Short mmCIF file of C-alpha atoms in Angstrom, two decimals:
data_model
loop_
_atom_site.label_atom_id
_atom_site.label_comp_id
_atom_site.label_asym_id
_atom_site.label_seq_id
_atom_site.Cartn_x
_atom_site.Cartn_y
_atom_site.Cartn_z
CA MET A 1100 -72.55 -22.99 45.25
CA ALA A 1101 -71.07 -20.29 43.07
CA LEU A 1102 -73.83 -20.18 40.50
CA SER A 1103 -77.00 -20.75 42.47
CA LYS A 1104 -76.30 -18.99 45.76
CA ARG A 1105 -73.05 -17.93 47.36
CA ALA A 1106 -72.69 -18.05 51.13
CA ASP A 1107 -74.52 -15.18 52.80
CA LEU A 1108 -71.56 -13.18 54.08
CA ALA A 1109 -73.64 -10.07 54.63
CA THR A 1110 -77.19 -8.82 54.41
CA ALA A 1111 -78.05 -5.58 52.70
CA PHE A 1112 -81.43 -3.92 52.71
CA PRO A 1113 -82.49 -1.64 49.87
CA THR A 1114 -86.02 -0.04 49.68
CA LYS A 1115 -88.66 2.08 47.75
CA LEU A 1116 -88.55 5.86 47.02
CA LEU A 1117 -90.81 8.56 45.67
CA ILE A 1118 -93.36 6.83 43.46
CA THR A 1119 -91.35 5.09 40.68
CA PRO A 1120 -87.96 4.94 42.45
CA MET A 1121 -89.65 4.45 45.81
CA ILE A 1122 -91.88 1.64 44.54
CA SER A 1123 -88.91 -0.50 43.49
CA VAL A 1124 -87.20 0.22 46.81
CA ILE A 1125 -90.24 -0.82 48.79
CA LEU A 1126 -90.55 -4.11 46.99
CA CYS A 1127 -86.89 -4.86 47.71
CA ILE A 1128 -87.21 -3.86 51.34
CA GLY A 1129 -90.40 -5.80 51.78
CA SER A 1130 -88.75 -8.91 50.33
CA ALA A 1131 -85.73 -8.54 52.63
CA ALA A 1132 -87.84 -7.91 55.73
CA ARG A 1133 -90.19 -10.77 54.85
CA ALA A 1134 -87.29 -13.16 54.36
CA GLN A 1135 -85.82 -12.17 57.72
CA ALA A 1136 -89.13 -12.59 59.47
CA GLN A 1137 -89.35 -16.14 58.10
CA ASP A 1138 -85.69 -17.09 58.64
CA ALA A 1139 -86.26 -18.32 62.16
CA GLN A 1140 -89.37 -20.31 61.31
CA PRO A 1141 -89.60 -23.38 63.52
CA LYS A 1142 -88.71 -26.58 61.72
CA SER A 1143 -91.60 -28.91 61.05
CA VAL A 1144 -91.67 -32.62 60.49
CA ASP A 1145 -93.92 -31.92 57.53
CA GLU A 1146 -92.15 -32.19 54.20
CA SER A 1147 -94.74 -30.18 52.29
CA TRP A 1148 -96.50 -26.83 52.56
CA THR A 1149 -98.52 -24.35 50.55
CA ALA A 1150 -98.76 -20.56 50.90
CA THR A 1151 -100.82 -17.78 49.37
CA THR A 1152 -99.72 -14.14 49.46
CA GLN A 1153 -101.93 -11.16 48.63
CA THR A 1154 -99.97 -8.01 47.74
CA HIS A 1155 -101.30 -4.53 47.02
CA VAL A 1156 -99.11 -1.53 46.21
CA ASP A 1157 -100.62 1.88 45.51
CA ASN A 1158 -100.96 2.71 41.80
CA THR A 1159 -100.17 -0.87 40.80
CA THR A 1160 -102.30 -3.91 40.02
CA PRO A 1161 -102.90 -6.24 43.02
CA LEU A 1162 -101.03 -9.54 42.91
CA ARG A 1163 -101.71 -12.99 44.32
CA THR A 1164 -98.79 -15.38 44.72
CA THR A 1165 -99.31 -19.09 45.36
CA GLU A 1166 -96.32 -21.16 46.44
CA SER A 1167 -95.91 -24.81 47.31
CA HIS A 1168 -93.13 -27.13 48.42
CA ALA A 1169 -93.08 -30.91 48.30
CA LYS A 1170 -90.21 -33.23 49.16
CA SER A 1171 -89.99 -36.98 48.69
CA GLY A 1172 -86.75 -38.87 49.11
CA ASN A 1173 -83.94 -37.14 47.26
CA ARG A 1174 -86.28 -34.97 45.17
CA SER A 1175 -88.05 -31.74 46.02
CA VAL A 1176 -90.30 -29.51 43.91
CA ASP A 1177 -91.05 -25.85 44.58
CA LYS A 1178 -93.74 -24.07 42.59
CA GLN A 1179 -94.68 -20.41 42.41
CA MET A 1180 -97.55 -18.87 40.46
CA VAL A 1181 -98.11 -15.11 40.31
CA GLU A 1182 -101.57 -13.93 39.30
CA VAL A 1183 -102.63 -10.39 38.38
CA LEU A 1184 -106.07 -8.95 39.11
CA GLY A 1185 -107.85 -8.49 35.77
CA PRO A 1186 -110.33 -5.77 34.74
CA ASP A 1187 -113.18 -8.19 35.44
CA GLY A 1188 -112.13 -8.51 39.07
CA ARG A 1189 -110.79 -12.03 38.60
CA TYR A 1190 -107.17 -13.06 38.97
CA GLN A 1191 -105.37 -14.04 35.77
CA PRO A 1192 -102.10 -16.01 35.45
CA GLY A 1193 -99.01 -13.82 35.13
CA SER A 1194 -96.05 -16.15 35.61
CA ASP A 1195 -95.46 -19.73 36.67
CA THR A 1196 -92.14 -21.17 37.88
CA GLU A 1197 -91.26 -24.71 38.92
CA THR A 1198 -87.96 -25.61 40.57
CA GLU A 1199 -86.97 -29.26 40.82
CA THR A 1200 -83.98 -30.23 42.96
CA ILE A 1201 -82.51 -33.72 42.90
CA HIS A 1202 -79.70 -34.85 45.20
CA ILE A 1203 -78.16 -37.45 42.92
CA ASN A 1204 -75.62 -38.54 45.51
CA ALA A 1205 -73.64 -37.13 48.44
CA THR A 1206 -71.63 -34.79 46.20
CA THR A 1207 -73.86 -34.10 43.18
CA THR A 1208 -77.00 -31.97 43.00
CA ARG A 1209 -79.07 -31.12 39.95
CA THR A 1210 -81.50 -28.19 39.87
CA VAL A 1211 -83.91 -27.55 36.99
CA VAL A 1212 -85.96 -24.34 36.87
CA ARG A 1213 -88.83 -24.19 34.37
CA THR A 1214 -90.51 -20.87 33.64
CA TYR A 1215 -93.91 -20.82 31.95
CA GLY A 1216 -95.92 -18.08 30.26
CA TRP A 1217 -99.55 -17.80 29.19
CA ASP A 1218 -100.78 -17.07 25.68
CA ALA A 1219 -103.82 -15.07 24.58
CA ASN A 1220 -105.96 -18.21 24.77
CA GLY A 1221 -105.04 -18.83 28.40
CA GLN A 1222 -102.82 -21.78 27.55
CA ARG A 1223 -99.61 -22.30 29.48
CA TYR A 1224 -96.38 -22.72 27.50
CA LEU A 1225 -92.75 -23.31 28.42
CA MET A 1226 -90.67 -20.13 28.08
CA LYS A 1227 -87.32 -20.93 29.65
CA VAL A 1228 -85.41 -23.78 31.29
CA THR A 1229 -82.34 -23.44 33.49
CA ASP A 1230 -80.47 -26.66 34.20
CA GLU A 1231 -77.69 -26.63 36.80
CA GLU A 1232 -75.51 -29.45 38.06
CA ALA A 1233 -73.01 -29.10 40.90
CA ARG A 1234 -70.39 -31.74 41.64
CA GLY A 1235 -68.33 -31.63 44.81
CA SER A 1236 -65.24 -33.55 45.86
CA ALA A 1237 -63.66 -34.80 49.05
CA SER A 1238 -61.14 -31.95 48.91
CA GLY A 1239 -63.89 -29.32 48.96
CA ASP A 1240 -63.60 -28.36 45.29
CA VAL A 1241 -66.85 -27.77 43.40
CA HIS A 1242 -67.55 -27.77 39.66
CA GLU A 1243 -70.84 -26.24 38.51
CA VAL A 1244 -72.41 -25.87 35.08
CA ARG A 1245 -75.62 -23.98 34.40
CA THR A 1246 -77.31 -23.92 31.00
CA THR A 1247 -80.18 -21.59 30.13
CA SER A 1248 -82.50 -22.36 27.21
CA SER A 1249 -85.27 -20.13 25.84
CA ALA A 1250 -88.15 -21.00 23.54
CA ASP A 1251 -87.98 -19.67 19.99
CA ALA A 1252 -90.95 -18.48 17.89
CA ASN A 1253 -91.95 -22.10 17.26
CA GLY A 1254 -91.76 -23.08 20.93
CA ASN A 1255 -88.53 -25.04 20.55
CA LEU A 1256 -85.92 -24.59 23.28
CA GLN A 1257 -82.60 -23.10 22.20
CA VAL A 1258 -79.56 -22.82 24.48
CA VAL A 1259 -78.75 -19.12 24.89
CA LEU A 1260 -76.37 -19.01 27.84
CA ARG A 1261 -73.94 -21.24 29.72
CA GLU A 1262 -72.17 -20.57 33.00
CA VAL A 1263 -69.25 -22.56 34.36
CA ALA A 1264 -67.92 -22.11 37.89
CA ASP A 1265 -64.99 -23.84 39.56
CA THR A 1266 -64.25 -23.46 43.27
CA LYS A 1267 -60.94 -24.74 44.57
CA LYS A 1268 -59.80 -25.03 48.17
CA THR A 1269 -56.30 -23.59 48.25
CA SER A 1270 -55.93 -24.17 52.01
CA PRO A 1271 -58.19 -25.11 54.95
CA ASP A 1272 -59.13 -21.41 55.30
CA ALA A 1273 -58.98 -20.18 51.72
CA GLN A 1274 -60.67 -20.85 48.40
CA GLU A 1275 -60.81 -19.40 44.90
CA THR A 1276 -63.77 -19.36 42.52
CA LYS A 1277 -63.75 -18.54 38.81
CA THR A 1278 -67.09 -18.16 37.02
CA THR A 1279 -67.37 -17.58 33.28
CA VAL A 1280 -70.55 -16.69 31.40
CA TYR A 1281 -70.76 -17.77 27.75
CA LEU A 1282 -73.35 -16.48 25.27
CA ALA A 1283 -74.58 -18.52 22.32
CA ASP A 1284 -73.16 -17.18 19.05
CA GLY A 1285 -76.03 -18.41 16.87
CA SER A 1286 -73.97 -21.04 15.08
CA GLY A 1287 -73.84 -23.67 17.78
CA GLY A 1288 -70.86 -22.23 19.61
CA PHE A 1289 -70.40 -20.02 22.66
CA THR A 1290 -68.50 -16.78 23.22
CA PRO A 1291 -67.19 -15.78 26.67
CA SER A 1292 -68.89 -12.60 27.89
CA VAL A 1293 -68.37 -12.02 31.62
CA GLN A 1294 -66.00 -13.54 34.14
CA THR A 1295 -65.79 -13.18 37.92
CA ARG A 1296 -62.80 -14.20 40.02
CA GLU A 1297 -63.24 -14.50 43.75
CA TRP A 1298 -60.70 -15.05 46.52
CA GLN A 1299 -61.95 -15.85 50.02
CA THR A 1300 -59.83 -16.25 53.15
CA ARG A 1301 -60.62 -16.65 56.83
CA ASP A 1302 -58.15 -16.06 59.67
CA ALA A 1303 -58.04 -17.45 63.19
CA GLY A 1304 -59.65 -14.29 64.54
CA ASP A 1305 -63.00 -14.96 62.86
CA GLU A 1306 -62.34 -12.40 60.12
CA THR A 1307 -63.27 -13.29 56.56
CA LYS A 1308 -62.08 -11.39 53.51
CA VAL A 1309 -63.56 -11.77 50.05
CA LYS A 1310 -62.22 -10.06 46.96
CA THR A 1311 -64.22 -10.29 43.73
CA ALA A 1312 -63.09 -8.97 40.37
CA THR A 1313 -65.54 -8.72 37.46
CA LEU A 1314 -64.15 -8.71 33.93
CA TYR A 1315 -65.78 -8.18 30.53
CA THR A 1316 -64.58 -9.05 27.06
CA GLY A 1317 -63.22 -6.01 25.24
CA ALA A 1318 -63.24 -5.11 21.58
CA ASN A 1319 -60.07 -7.12 21.02
CA GLY A 1320 -61.44 -10.19 22.79
CA ASN A 1321 -59.25 -9.77 25.88
CA TRP A 1322 -60.62 -9.60 29.43
CA GLU A 1323 -60.97 -6.06 30.76
CA LEU A 1324 -61.48 -5.22 34.43
CA GLY A 1325 -64.91 -3.72 35.13
CA GLN A 1326 -65.21 -3.72 38.92
CA VAL A 1327 -63.51 -4.89 42.13
CA VAL A 1328 -65.42 -5.56 45.37
CA GLU A 1329 -63.49 -6.07 48.62
CA LYS A 1330 -65.52 -7.37 51.55
CA THR A 1331 -64.42 -7.81 55.16
CA ILE A 1332 -66.54 -9.67 57.72
CA LYS A 1333 -65.68 -9.50 61.41
CA ASP A 1334 -67.45 -11.57 64.07
CA ALA A 1335 -66.94 -10.71 67.74
CA GLY A 1336 -69.28 -12.37 70.20
CA ASN A 1337 -72.80 -11.09 69.52
CA LYS A 1338 -71.60 -8.44 67.08
CA ARG A 1339 -70.92 -8.66 63.36
CA THR A 1340 -69.49 -5.99 61.08
CA VAL A 1341 -69.39 -6.20 57.30
CA GLU A 1342 -67.66 -3.65 55.07
CA ASP A 1343 -67.86 -3.50 51.27
CA HIS A 1344 -65.58 -1.36 49.11
CA VAL A 1345 -66.51 -1.16 45.42
CA SER A 1346 -63.93 0.23 42.99
CA ARG A 1347 -64.16 0.84 39.27
CA PRO A 1348 -61.56 1.83 36.69
CA ASP A 1349 -61.56 5.39 35.38
CA SER A 1350 -60.97 6.43 31.78
CA GLU A 1351 -57.26 5.73 32.21
CA GLY A 1352 -57.78 2.32 33.82
CA ALA A 1353 -56.88 3.37 37.36
CA LEU A 1354 -59.17 1.99 40.10
CA SER A 1355 -61.06 4.44 42.28
CA GLU A 1356 -63.60 3.76 45.01
CA PHE A 1357 -67.19 4.12 43.82
CA SER A 1358 -69.13 3.07 46.93
CA HIS A 1359 -68.59 1.92 50.50
CA THR A 1360 -71.11 0.02 52.63
CA VAL A 1361 -70.87 -0.64 56.38
CA SER A 1362 -73.23 -3.12 58.07
CA LYS A 1363 -73.32 -3.56 61.85
CA GLU A 1364 -75.42 -6.24 63.49
CA THR A 1365 -75.81 -6.72 67.23
CA GLU A 1366 -77.88 -8.92 69.48
CA THR A 1367 -79.30 -6.16 71.69
CA ALA A 1368 -81.42 -8.46 73.88
CA PRO A 1369 -82.41 -12.13 74.00
CA GLY A 1370 -84.40 -12.77 70.83
CA GLU A 1371 -83.71 -9.28 69.43
CA ILE A 1372 -81.21 -8.40 66.70
CA SER A 1373 -80.53 -4.89 65.44
CA ASN A 1374 -78.84 -4.20 62.10
CA THR A 1375 -77.75 -0.89 60.58
CA VAL A 1376 -76.48 -0.59 57.00
CA GLU A 1377 -74.95 2.68 55.80
CA THR A 1378 -74.14 3.17 52.13
CA TYR A 1379 -71.71 5.81 50.90
CA SER A 1380 -71.39 6.64 47.22
CA THR A 1381 -69.80 9.14 44.86
CA VAL A 1382 -73.25 9.49 43.24
CA VAL A 1383 -76.01 10.98 45.41
CA PRO A 1384 -79.21 12.45 43.91
CA GLY A 1385 -79.19 16.23 44.15
CA VAL A 1386 -75.49 16.41 45.09
CA ALA A 1387 -72.84 17.52 42.60
CA GLN A 1388 -70.21 14.84 42.09
CA ASP A 1389 -66.84 15.81 43.54
CA GLY A 1390 -65.15 12.42 43.54
CA SER A 1391 -65.72 11.95 47.29
CA LEU A 1392 -67.96 9.46 49.06
CA HIS A 1393 -71.16 10.81 50.64
CA LEU A 1394 -73.70 9.07 52.86
CA ARG A 1395 -76.51 8.04 50.52
CA GLN A 1396 -78.67 5.73 52.61
CA ARG A 1397 -79.08 4.25 56.07
CA VAL A 1398 -81.29 1.23 56.68
CA THR A 1399 -82.10 0.16 60.24
CA THR A 1400 -83.68 -3.22 60.89
CA VAL A 1401 -84.82 -4.70 64.22
CA ARG A 1402 -85.86 -8.36 64.37
CA ASN A 1403 -87.65 -9.84 67.37
CA LYS A 1404 -88.25 -13.54 67.87
CA THR A 1405 -90.47 -15.27 70.40
CA SER A 1406 -91.64 -18.85 70.62
CA ASP A 1407 -94.58 -18.28 68.26
CA ARG A 1408 -93.93 -15.00 66.46
CA ASN A 1409 -91.23 -13.26 64.43
CA THR A 1410 -91.40 -9.52 63.80
CA THR A 1411 -89.20 -7.39 61.56
CA GLU A 1412 -89.34 -3.58 61.61
CA GLN A 1413 -87.30 -1.58 59.14
CA GLN A 1414 -86.84 2.07 58.24
CA VAL A 1415 -84.94 3.68 55.39
CA GLU A 1416 -83.28 7.08 55.61
CA GLN A 1417 -82.19 9.00 52.53
CA PRO A 1418 -81.39 12.62 51.67
CA ASN A 1419 -84.25 14.85 50.55
CA PRO A 1420 -83.72 15.07 46.78
CA GLY A 1421 -85.04 18.64 46.85
CA ASN A 1422 -82.65 19.74 49.59
CA PRO A 1423 -79.96 17.11 50.26
CA SER A 1424 -78.02 19.46 52.55
CA ASP A 1425 -80.69 18.82 55.22
CA GLY A 1426 -79.15 15.40 55.78
CA LEU A 1427 -80.91 12.05 55.98
CA GLN A 1428 -84.61 11.74 56.74
CA VAL A 1429 -86.81 8.69 57.15
CA ARG A 1430 -88.35 7.96 53.74
CA ALA A 1431 -89.97 4.54 54.23
CA LYS A 1432 -91.05 2.20 57.03
CA THR A 1433 -91.79 -1.50 56.84
CA ILE A 1434 -93.15 -3.96 59.38
CA TYR A 1435 -93.61 -7.70 58.88
CA SER A 1436 -95.00 -10.16 61.37
CA VAL A 1437 -95.20 -13.95 61.19
CA GLN A 1438 -97.41 -15.89 63.61
CA TYR A 1439 -96.74 -19.63 63.89
CA ALA A 1440 -99.31 -22.29 64.70
CA ALA A 1441 -99.64 -26.04 64.33
CA SER A 1442 -101.81 -25.63 61.23
CA GLY A 1443 -99.40 -23.25 59.47
CA THR A 1444 -98.35 -19.60 59.59
CA GLN A 1445 -100.06 -16.23 59.20
CA GLN A 1446 -97.95 -13.35 57.90
CA THR A 1447 -98.80 -9.68 57.47
CA GLY A 1448 -96.73 -6.84 56.07
CA THR A 1449 -97.18 -3.09 55.68
CA VAL A 1450 -95.02 -0.54 53.88
CA LYS A 1451 -95.37 3.20 54.48
CA VAL A 1452 -93.72 5.91 52.38
CA ARG A 1453 -93.22 9.57 53.19
CA ASP A 1454 -94.89 11.95 50.73
CA THR A 1455 -93.80 15.48 49.79
CA ASN A 1456 -95.71 16.86 52.80
CA GLY A 1457 -93.85 14.63 55.22
CA THR A 1458 -96.84 12.33 55.86
CA PHE A 1459 -96.36 8.55 55.88
CA ASN A 1460 -98.93 6.78 53.76
CA VAL A 1461 -99.55 3.04 53.42
CA VAL A 1462 -98.53 2.05 49.89
CA SER A 1463 -98.32 -1.71 50.28
CA ASP A 1464 -100.35 -4.25 52.24
CA GLU A 1465 -99.53 -7.92 52.17
CA SER A 1466 -101.05 -10.96 53.83
CA ARG A 1467 -99.82 -14.52 53.56
CA LYS A 1468 -101.09 -17.85 54.80
CA THR A 1469 -98.94 -20.96 54.81
CA GLN A 1470 -100.73 -24.25 55.30
CA ALA A 1471 -98.75 -27.23 56.48
CA VAL A 1472 -99.40 -30.42 54.56
CA PRO A 1473 -99.02 -33.88 56.14
CA PRO A 1474 -95.80 -35.57 55.03
CA MET A 1475 -96.02 -37.75 51.97
CA GLN A 1476 -96.32 -41.41 52.80
CA PRO A 1477 -94.32 -43.95 50.80
CA PRO A 1478 -96.45 -46.30 48.72
CA VAL A 1479 -97.19 -49.69 50.17
CA ILE A 1480 -95.37 -52.32 48.12
CA PRO A 1481 -97.09 -55.71 48.20
CA SER A 1482 -94.98 -58.62 49.29
CA GLU A 1483 -93.90 -61.04 46.58
CA THR A 1484 -94.41 -63.92 49.00
CA PRO A 1485 -97.95 -65.29 48.96
CA GLN A 1486 -99.68 -65.00 52.31
#
């Protein structure tokens, strides 16, 4: 679906650098590594589960995340609550999100996301609602509408944003998607703000090309080109290569390449996959801009899968901001492990960051337990015929 989640054509892995920049990178890397470690989770007949994650990052407040999933018939509900450790040593609510997905029929799905906040009295209140409906067709076309409403000062929901996406199959191996974002104008109407146009094709040689143009409304109300991303995905046996070229217009409107990313993934052994992502950019910290692309980051990820355990190890290399001419050096390391059992899963994660002395210090520890819940049983409906 264009609005909720496009097909995963590639996987990129950012990370965390030098205190403030490094912290954000680590959180991103941890999330990517954690997701990969869980990707191959064995399927269970259980339709419900709960999980609790404890996260601690140096110089930040510890967090506890509680998640749950329940499915019954054509409806599923996913909940996530994030709690922050308070000064009294007790966890306090920070955010609360509930996602309800309903498969109305074979071609129509509705997803409602409700986001809650907590007031000074500890009472939960509705902050935002996102309502999305996707309708497919036999030809492969999809029409999606997403509406976002936020609560005003009186707690009443007001529509603030609307997104409309249309995907059309132009041939068995090609499709086009146009997505337009409209902002509420305060008088009951909507004004177009951002538009993306995507063209995707796949040839007989297992090569997929995706071109995405992002446009913004200019001062005169016309669409103006803001960015073009050209992606090429090549699959060859147990190898996959993904290249991204990002171009932006200069002051005269001419497109020039801003960044280039190359991702190479290979199955190096049974149950082991290695992935390397190199990012080149015209902007590199500590390096004077000369209009050329320079290697800014390399992320290496190795995933191992056995019958009862998934492990993801990842390292991030970046230039030393103080002396970028030294080339790339390992700046962060992450390891995540998921152990599977009949009663649920046990996951652990550790992130280490290199300090100014070259020493790797643990800055984030995470533990997560997922408890499987027996499948929901349908209610017993008494017979109308007397026994």
